[in-house]
Amino acid sequence: MEWEVVIGLETHTQLQTKSKIFSGASTAFGAEPNTQACEVSIALPGVLPVLNKEAVKCAIKFGLAVNAEIAPRSVFARKNYFYPDLPKGYQISQYELPVVGKGSFTIQVGDQEKVVRITRAHLEEDAGKSLHGDFEGMTGIDLNRAGTPLLEIVTEPDMRSAAEAVAYAKKLHELVQWIGICDGNMQEGSFRCDVNVSVRPKGSDKLGTRREIKNLNSFKFMQQAIEYETRWQIETLEDGGTIHQATVLFNPDTGETRAMRSKEEANDYRYFPDPDLLPLAITEQDISKVKAELPELPTAMKVRFEQDYALSSYDASALTASMAMADYFSNLVTELLKSGIGTLKSSEYPTAEAYAGKLAANWLMGSISAKLNEENKDISACPVSAMTLAGLLKRIADNTISSKIAKEVFDAMWAGEGEADSIIDKKGLKQVTDNGAIEAIVDEVLATNAAMVAEVKAGKEKAFNGLVGQVMKASKGKANPAQVNEILKKKLS
Amino acid sequence: MINSSLKQLGAMLQAKQISSVEMTREFFKRIDQQNPDINAYITLDQDKSLAQAAAADARIAQGKAELLTGIPIAQKDIFVAKGWKTTCGSKMLANFTGPYDAGVIERFDAAGAVNLGKTNMDEFAMGSSNETSYFGGVKNPWDRSRVPGGSSGGSAAAVAARLCAAATGTDTGGSIRQPASLCGFSGLKPTYGLVSRYGMIAFASSLDQAGPMAKSCEDMALMMNVMTGFDERDSTSLDRAKEDYTLDLNKPLAGLKVGLPKEYFAEGLDGSVGKVVQEAIAEYRKLGAEMVEISLPNTNLSIPVYYVLAPAEASSNLSRYDGVRYGHRAAEYTDLMDMYCKSRAEGFGDEVKRRILIGTYVLSAGYYDAYYLKAQQIRRLIANDFTEAFKKCDIIMGPTAPSTAFKAGEKADDPVSMYLQDIYTIAVNLAGLPGMSIPAGFATGSDGKALPVGLQVIGNYFDEARMLNVGHAYQQVTDWHTRMPEGIA
């Protein structure tokens, strides 16, 4: 039987506010335990929550970014349960009426675009941390994190492979950073995913029983966990077993998922509206105010890139993967166009923009990305600025150097040796375009390669290329290849 | 001195006829004599109080005194006060010292009032007789075999026995008004949101409201001027302009339309209490008020609704007392769950446990719609009853409590009969309206003892100034509020 996996995600994004969602305590990561736990964080008798307006703004930003309904009235509810790192004995969350309603989100999987539906996103507070390792026979409680604002983003079960789920998570991860609501630091737990996985016979429209993989904090683990879980569920069903709804954890050491100890009874959280907080009212005005502060969103920018620079969907998607990447690309293209570069080769491209765009995209996704990957760096840490790179591309376009020499100059720029022009000068890499000088080299090569000349005359195309190569080599790569071709052809005809 | 008004006490202090330290010592002398029997206070700290009194004297000397500067005020032990033991009447918090000041405490401190001590109360404010306090019952100064009412029973007894100049209380279902009625003084529960709940230990958050307990409406007006005001630390606090509650005190009452809800004079009201209330109403007629019969048809639903909503909120509010960070923790336990269970089993009394159980039940999956949600709907109907009524009248009057003070132990094992004590007061909390009780005379019980009876005055939202005016006018022509129990002098 052919199986289909069905995946939905719940992502906890820690919002980048200075203070906690219901108190003035700092949210900075890494402080000594319990030094950022004010009277509200530790739930002293008599304290009350006061909603942080910045957290609401973050939720509105997200709602706008995924084209979602933003509730004019949403309600904070108490989720009641006992745990030592939950100081009030309840978590303030949103239950029946979340701040962000239905929305949608387009992801790129290979060459394909896919729409993932967002079910809802709601504001809530994080719990503290239980430290099990540090005290013999006891558990330590650190309430620094208690009350940190979270936006929990829930999708419909729209993904059909681990690759799609990871593509969604990555895209979401970029988006929340793009709109400035989350620092995206997965190591510190700022972006944590719970993945619901079920399988069903292909073609069936009934959902299988799902198991929830909790707290995945890397895309690699997410991929592995979903793949393992999918295999396990299919094998279990094929062996005649049944899947029971469960919460599972992924063990990166074994690469396996395992069900958490199942509780004898399901938790009844006894949700009810928190009487300490008024319903959250959001007006059209509030929304337009936030809208005005929102940067151009990646989806809009992607479309614009496709139109303005005649880029493929794939290229445009890659170039809008992060704001730093998009900024780099935009700066590079602007710089190229400013120098009038596009007009030189416009016959090959419909517009100057298309030429500049393609050139910039090729370099960014080619040499720059390769180098960054090699050194495990982000585009924001790229040692060659857009301006510097533009200097190099200009010299390729105006035939000062060949593409081959460009590589050498690029490496030198990467190593911090300066701007393209000064490197070309210093190393004497300027392309030879003087016909006389090239002819002299050609004559010399023809004289010393009689056998190859004979082959060319016998009609062997390959030998011609060999001669070009010899000329280039003799010129140390500096001869203009087009001119070399032309002169060689003339001499051999 | 002990029967002087706050205004008179303030004048004495500012004229330097007496210092705040002397005045405070005077009250401590009385407390030393009376409190061992009455048990109105849980915590007294003379050093702290006298230090505040000395600071008040310095302030008076500098000419920077406000009306309450130097006056000793008793604080219900529900308000967290920095450096003060704050127990909320519970074993759970018997070892808890406040690390910060409640909004109400801050305001009295800023006014220069002296915190005379923390008063006894029903555990977590759950009770109508003060008998659920971990620190023992409080005796009604009018008859020490009787209860003072609750939950603000300690503050009530302290005001009635003149063991403070005035006191604070909190009222979730009648906890200021019912003890004021049973102990023969004036108590006011303001409109929900007028007084900050920050630092007031929560019982039922959507109903809890702090207010003054004092010898007269004029005193309460002065207290209200200190207590009310926006507090950004309480999201349910109302951001509105500050009022001076003394301004309207002397307005004439002619033309005042008083609504008398027929449901408040029906079955269940003790005849002798009803008679006193009718006499008070007659007095108001003489003052020029016009009586209108009104109906609050959902009155009988207020108690069931309250006993769904208040326990629901309480069950969640009291979850923080888990023995992990502060408060009582069992000495021995086998694991986390055992620690929770034992700490809470030992730390909470029966009434608190009863309400946690009720609250947990009504919020549980499968019962939520039938109980909690239904109760919220009826709560709206009850509020609508008042909205309709206030179209016909300016103010509502009736009894505060169905009977006079009952004997200690009489209702302790009969929770439903105890809950019925609040039949006339609870709807006011559910609607968020202001309610007040003022002394209206005495009713003689079966044993021949004359016991105080309170008249309840219910106002529209933010109509406290008018209510105080209505009470003050009555207190200008009657002397019930100046009467003191025997044996306290």
PDB file of C-alpha atoms in Angstrom, chain B residues 177 344 478:
ATOM      1  CA  ARG B 177     -21.401  45.412  54.466  1.00  0.00           C
ATOM      2  CA  ARG B 344      -2.354  22.082  50.666  1.00  0.00           C
ATOM      3  CA  THR B 478     -30.011  59.967  63.894  1.00  0.00           C
TER       4      THR B 478
END
